[in-house]
XYZ file of C-alpha atoms in Angstrom:
421
model
C -84.719 10.285 6.310
C -83.117 12.572 8.912
C -84.152 12.399 12.427
C -85.656 15.162 14.519
C -83.078 17.241 16.598
C -82.518 15.597 19.962
C -83.651 18.818 21.610
C -87.063 18.792 20.192
C -87.634 15.158 21.235
C -86.436 15.804 24.576
C -88.804 18.473 25.200
C -91.601 16.592 23.680
C -91.096 13.664 26.053
C -90.803 16.108 29.084
C -94.192 17.510 28.148
C -95.908 14.074 27.942
C -94.219 13.071 31.175
C -95.262 16.320 33.109
C -98.893 15.370 32.006
C -98.658 11.903 33.160
C -97.302 12.957 36.546
C -100.145 15.435 37.002
C -102.763 12.741 35.989
C -101.265 10.298 38.636
C -101.182 12.796 41.242
C -104.876 13.491 40.724
C -105.618 10.026 40.753
C -103.984 9.385 44.125
C -105.626 12.336 45.615
C -108.910 11.087 44.417
C -108.606 7.782 45.784
C -107.509 8.871 49.280
C -110.214 11.390 49.327
C -112.929 8.766 48.301
C -111.599 6.324 50.684
C -111.795 8.652 53.707
C -115.208 9.613 52.947
C -116.149 5.921 52.517
C -114.785 5.006 55.865
C -116.182 7.848 57.416
C -119.717 6.837 56.489
C -119.198 3.074 57.419
C -117.744 3.894 60.859
C -120.450 6.428 61.784
C -120.994 6.214 65.622
C -117.441 5.142 66.350
C -114.618 7.108 67.598
C -112.657 6.410 64.523
C -115.025 8.211 62.414
C -114.133 11.457 64.214
C -110.678 11.404 62.624
C -111.925 11.478 59.192
C -114.662 13.902 59.752
C -112.719 16.817 58.451
C -113.118 15.571 54.763
C -116.705 15.996 54.839
C -116.401 19.412 56.259
C -114.648 20.757 52.991
C -117.542 19.878 50.674
C -119.002 22.885 48.882
C -122.855 22.671 49.774
C -122.570 21.963 53.537
C -119.978 24.912 53.719
C -122.566 27.140 51.810
C -125.574 26.157 53.836
C -123.557 26.576 56.972
C -122.297 29.746 55.656
C -118.543 29.033 56.183
C -116.960 32.003 54.713
C -113.442 30.617 54.802
C -114.147 27.486 53.041
C -116.225 29.410 50.290
C -113.377 32.000 49.919
C -110.956 28.908 49.867
C -112.807 27.072 47.010
C -113.578 30.277 45.094
C -109.765 31.071 45.131
C -108.776 27.649 44.323
C -111.201 27.270 41.229
C -110.131 30.796 39.810
C -106.442 29.692 40.345
C -106.396 26.142 38.917
C -109.824 25.415 37.380
C -112.318 22.884 38.819
C -110.289 20.748 40.775
C -112.779 20.200 43.374
C -114.848 17.956 40.529
C -111.816 15.709 40.030
C -110.271 15.470 43.586
C -112.670 16.251 46.360
C -116.181 15.567 44.693
C -116.968 11.816 46.010
C -119.770 11.420 43.248
C -117.388 12.912 40.654
C -114.670 10.397 41.506
C -117.127 7.299 41.645
C -117.936 8.499 38.071
C -114.384 8.545 37.062
C -114.277 5.220 38.366
C -117.295 3.824 36.408
C -115.964 5.420 33.225
C -112.427 3.968 33.409
C -113.477 0.122 34.335
C -114.625 -0.449 30.645
C -111.588 1.512 29.168
C -108.502 -0.254 31.118
C -105.834 -0.661 28.840
C -104.982 1.847 25.835
C -106.702 -0.393 23.108
C -109.958 -0.155 24.744
C -109.676 3.426 26.083
C -109.493 4.464 22.404
C -112.086 1.811 21.306
C -114.872 3.417 23.704
C -113.453 6.686 23.198
C -115.426 10.026 24.109
C -116.142 12.922 21.352
C -116.765 16.527 21.399
C -120.218 17.916 22.379
C -121.825 21.373 22.380
C -122.589 22.483 26.065
C -125.853 22.774 27.547
C -125.535 25.998 28.896
C -129.143 27.059 28.673
C -130.415 24.105 30.389
C -127.660 23.908 33.241
C -127.949 27.293 34.374
C -131.679 27.602 34.184
C -131.487 24.586 36.385
C -129.297 26.162 38.422
C -131.329 28.949 39.200
C -134.414 26.803 40.155
C -132.454 24.815 42.552
C -131.086 28.024 44.282
C -134.497 29.818 44.210
C -136.263 26.414 45.686
C -133.698 26.423 48.333
C -134.016 29.995 49.131
C -137.704 29.625 49.414
C -137.368 26.905 51.993
C -137.963 23.817 49.535
C -134.551 21.983 49.950
C -135.750 18.611 48.026
C -133.993 19.569 44.792
C -130.835 20.660 46.688
C -130.968 17.555 48.553
C -131.336 15.402 45.592
C -128.684 16.680 43.215
C -125.924 17.744 45.813
C -123.131 15.313 45.322
C -122.242 15.201 48.959
C -125.668 14.384 50.030
C -126.273 11.887 47.028
C -122.900 9.929 48.258
C -123.944 10.104 51.824
C -127.338 8.378 50.998
C -125.725 5.759 48.981
C -123.363 5.103 51.899
C -126.203 5.032 54.458
C -129.014 3.271 52.876
C -127.058 0.921 50.545
C -123.508 0.190 51.779
C -123.547 0.395 55.486
C -126.434 -2.010 55.903
C -124.620 -4.774 54.192
C -121.444 -4.475 56.395
C -122.906 -3.399 59.487
C -123.014 -5.779 62.710
C -124.296 -5.861 65.995
C -127.615 -6.265 67.776
C -130.647 -5.145 65.700
C -131.021 -3.966 62.251
C -128.394 -1.207 60.789
C -131.220 1.251 60.336
C -134.929 1.517 61.491
C -137.686 0.523 59.420
C -139.218 2.935 56.894
C -136.357 3.839 54.722
C -137.821 2.179 51.436
C -138.100 5.820 49.957
C -134.565 6.525 50.933
C -132.994 3.159 49.524
C -134.935 3.518 46.265
C -133.594 7.298 45.894
C -130.000 5.985 46.587
C -130.217 3.138 44.260
C -131.474 5.389 41.461
C -128.712 8.012 41.928
C -126.093 5.169 41.898
C -127.531 3.581 38.860
C -127.310 6.996 37.142
C -123.658 7.908 38.202
C -122.514 4.351 37.266
C -124.308 3.907 33.889
C -124.229 7.487 32.424
C -120.426 7.735 32.559
C -119.951 4.929 30.644
C -121.000 6.366 27.589
C -121.023 10.207 28.490
C -118.384 10.884 30.929
C -119.042 13.740 33.162
C -122.384 14.443 31.579
C -124.152 14.579 34.938
C -121.401 17.119 36.383
C -121.803 19.564 33.456
C -125.718 19.572 33.319
C -127.695 18.779 36.560
C -124.960 19.028 39.127
C -125.635 22.440 40.937
C -122.064 22.517 42.118
C -120.639 21.797 38.917
C -122.654 24.599 37.331
C -121.469 27.082 39.988
C -117.874 26.228 39.526
C -118.207 26.241 35.821
C -118.563 29.898 36.037
C -115.432 30.241 37.975
C -113.579 27.911 35.784
C -114.239 29.746 32.627
C -111.730 32.533 33.851
C -109.201 30.259 35.802
C -105.656 31.415 35.707
C -104.210 27.820 34.846
C -105.931 25.973 31.987
C -105.629 23.640 29.330
C -104.136 25.124 26.192
C -103.421 23.715 22.959
C -100.236 24.687 20.937
C -101.330 24.493 17.331
C -98.046 24.872 15.794
C -97.105 21.484 17.682
C -100.470 19.672 17.357
C -100.468 16.926 14.763
C -104.353 16.606 14.627
C -104.477 13.109 15.944
C -107.550 13.792 18.041
C -106.290 11.539 21.114
C -107.000 14.544 23.682
C -110.660 14.784 22.381
C -111.107 10.846 22.402
C -109.959 10.642 26.313
C -111.867 13.915 27.483
C -114.356 12.673 29.696
C -115.871 16.115 30.152
C -116.268 16.326 26.069
C -114.919 19.885 26.130
C -112.063 19.555 23.712
C -112.706 20.512 20.212
C -109.925 19.080 18.355
C -111.303 20.499 14.923
C -110.876 24.435 16.276
C -108.175 23.529 18.801
C -110.225 24.729 21.791
C -110.813 23.853 25.305
C -114.071 24.830 27.267
C -112.679 25.306 30.599
C -116.228 25.873 32.019
C -116.709 22.124 31.904
C -113.116 20.813 31.967
C -112.712 18.889 35.326
C -109.057 19.075 35.362
C -108.225 15.164 35.097
C -105.156 15.675 33.012
C -106.056 12.860 30.644
C -105.419 14.882 27.546
C -101.944 15.996 28.871
C -100.918 12.541 29.582
C -101.913 11.060 26.064
C -100.415 13.860 24.144
C -97.220 12.659 22.799
C -96.622 15.794 20.973
C -96.586 17.678 23.810
C -99.264 20.139 22.041
C -101.969 20.346 25.054
C -100.586 21.606 28.199
C -101.673 22.921 31.643
C -100.481 26.408 31.780
C -101.283 29.857 32.582
C -100.208 31.277 29.399
C -102.424 30.964 26.138
C -100.519 29.987 22.721
C -100.828 32.328 19.770
C -100.858 31.244 16.354
C -97.547 31.479 14.577
C -99.656 32.500 11.471
C -102.586 34.873 12.607
C -103.893 34.810 9.162
C -105.242 31.509 9.821
C -107.566 32.688 12.616
C -111.395 32.688 11.963
C -112.913 35.774 11.459
C -116.026 36.366 13.358
C -119.075 35.646 11.156
C -121.644 37.912 10.248
C -125.049 38.118 12.287
C -128.242 37.591 10.350
C -130.370 40.777 10.085
C -133.346 40.476 12.306
C -136.879 40.656 10.501
C -139.190 43.396 11.831
C -142.829 42.423 11.358
C -144.831 45.149 9.473
C -146.906 47.400 11.490
C -150.674 47.103 11.382
C -152.696 49.343 9.228
C -154.397 52.277 10.512
C -157.758 50.988 9.670
C -157.009 47.920 11.712
C -155.962 49.882 14.687
C -158.952 52.169 14.589
C -161.313 49.199 14.312
C -159.504 47.384 17.351
C -159.797 50.641 19.528
C -163.785 51.258 18.762
C -165.803 50.129 21.752
C -168.918 47.726 21.363
C -171.881 49.890 21.066
C -174.016 47.153 22.559
C -172.163 47.001 25.823
C -172.718 50.732 26.665
C -176.542 50.669 25.770
C -178.635 51.741 28.364
C -180.677 48.665 30.116
C -184.204 49.023 31.646
C -184.682 48.615 35.561
C -187.253 46.052 36.969
C -189.011 48.081 39.501
C -190.115 44.924 41.376
C -186.813 43.753 41.727
C -185.425 46.868 42.749
C -188.027 47.194 45.620
C -187.641 43.807 46.937
C -183.490 44.163 47.147
C -184.114 47.305 49.016
C -186.435 45.479 51.493
C -184.061 42.859 52.035
C -180.982 45.157 52.633
C -183.220 47.237 55.350
C -184.074 44.141 57.169
C -180.741 42.460 57.570
C -179.510 44.330 60.439
C -182.763 43.459 62.174
C -182.524 39.812 61.486
C -179.099 39.734 62.777
C -179.580 41.338 65.913
C -182.587 38.880 66.582
C -180.268 35.791 66.069
C -177.990 37.106 68.202
C -180.437 37.246 71.077
C -181.616 34.044 70.440
C -178.012 32.543 70.608
C -177.716 33.472 74.331
C -180.612 30.837 75.259
C -178.869 28.133 73.333
C -176.636 25.512 75.248
C -173.150 26.059 74.408
C -171.532 23.000 72.746
C -167.960 22.403 72.896
C -166.539 20.400 69.915
C -163.016 19.105 71.274
C -160.665 18.438 68.630
C -157.882 15.683 69.119
C -154.776 16.757 70.909
C -152.435 14.445 68.797
C -149.501 16.907 67.514
C -148.338 15.368 64.179
C -145.537 18.038 63.575
C -142.231 16.209 63.030
C -139.526 16.345 65.658
C -136.025 16.993 64.042
C -132.777 15.437 65.257
C -131.069 16.771 68.659
C -129.220 19.971 68.057
C -131.547 21.675 65.878
C -132.196 25.257 66.695
C -135.578 25.398 64.950
C -137.290 23.404 62.242
C -136.542 26.123 59.865
C -132.909 26.425 60.515
C -132.663 22.543 60.313
C -134.275 22.276 56.918
C -132.109 25.012 55.685
C -128.952 23.544 56.477
C -129.561 19.824 56.206
C -128.726 18.020 53.030
C -130.345 14.755 53.766
C -127.140 12.702 53.407
C -128.544 10.301 56.216
C -125.323 10.197 58.315
C -127.235 11.063 61.626
C -129.773 8.304 60.815
C -126.922 5.507 60.388
C -125.291 6.870 63.454
C -128.233 6.698 65.851
C -127.471 3.951 68.193
C -131.061 3.495 69.185
C -132.565 3.871 65.492
C -134.982 6.328 66.453
C -134.001 8.844 63.565
C -135.792 7.912 60.328
C -135.858 9.706 56.777
C -139.140 11.591 56.344
C -141.608 11.181 53.591
C -144.049 14.111 53.575
C -143.879 15.008 57.308
C -141.777 18.319 56.444
C -143.659 18.593 53.132
C -143.061 17.044 50.005
C -140.474 19.557 49.091
C -138.400 18.754 52.108
C -138.704 14.878 51.903
C -135.723 12.502 53.237
C -134.909 14.682 55.900
C -134.294 12.937 59.398
C -136.783 13.125 61.912
C -137.445 11.121 65.426
C -139.886 8.153 65.489
C -140.399 6.283 68.591
C -142.983 3.942 67.006
C -140.299 1.355 66.395
C -137.985 1.986 68.959
C-alpha cells in the first residue's frame, strides 16, 4: 500500500496543531479571566481588589446598563469579526460551565464516551425569552435580567456562597437576612454545574440574554468554523466534542449563532477538515449539494355560505322590541333627582357644626434606602444587576439584599438596613 504524499501529511498535521494552539490559548485566557474575577469578589473592600476591578467593567450587561458606548461598540465589533469569543473567554458563568463539563471528560477515552450530539436550535424560545427580559427591564422590572445576567449570577455565587466561607475578621461576613440570596445563588450554581455535564452550553444558547444577543451578531461573523467536505472523513469527532451542540456532521454545517468558539472541534480533527477561517469552502462536486425542498401548499378554508352570512347579520327582533314604561317608577326617579341638590346642600350646612376629628396616620416611612451613590431609586434599579458586591464590601454590614421592599420584580437589590447594625 502506497503512503500518502508527505506534503499532504504535513498540511494535515499543521491544521491540527493550529487547532490545538487556538484551544490552548482560549483555555489560558479563560482561566486568567475567571481567576481575576474570583479574586476581585473575594477581596472586596480591600485595596488589592481595586487592581482587578477593570475585569468587571468589560462585562456586557453592566456596560449596557451604564450606557458605555465604547464597550458596547467594542464587543459588537469583536463578535462581528471573531464570533462569540466573549462567551468562552470573558463570561464567568460560561467558563464555569466549561470546567464543569470538562471534569467528567478528562482523558480522550472519557471525552468520547460522554460525547455530545447535534441538536436543533431553540430559536423561537430563546428570542421570545430575550424580548421578554428586555421589555421587563425597559419597564423597570429588573428581576429577570438580574437573575439571568451571567455577571450578576457569578457575583451572587461569590458573594453569598464563597466569600462567607473564606472571610475572616470580627463579625459575620454578611448581615443577616440573606437567605433568599443564598438560595438563588445555590440554585444558579447547581444549574451551571449539572446541566453542562450532559448538554454543555445549553444554558448559554437558550436562557442567557447575553448569549441570545451575541447569537444574532455571531451568525454573521467574519471568522467562523468551516468544514472542508473534500477533506472530511465523516468520523463525527467534531460533533462529539462540540459542547454547543451546533455541528451537524451529517450535513457538514456549523451553526455559528450557537458556536462559542472553543476550538475543541479544530483540535480533535486529525484530517484538518474543520478550520477557523474567514473563507467558506465550496464543494468540488456542486451536483452533490442539496436542492431546496418544495414548500407545502397552504390550505384555505372554504368561505361561508351566503345563507349563513345573512343569518348571522340579521338582528334579533326581541332585542329591539318596545318595552312598556312603569309610570310610578318614572315619577319616583324624577322626585329623587330633583331632591338630590337640596339634600346635599343641607348635609353641607350640618357639617359646619360638627367637631373636626383628625385621624393622624403613622409617620413611619417604609420606603427602602438604596446604597450610597445612587442618584435616585429609579436610576439605581435600572443600573444594578444585583451581584451583591456592595453587600460583601460593606464594612458595617448595613447593606442587605431586598425581598419585596423595591417590589417583587426588583428583588435581591441591595438596600440599607440599620436594624441589625
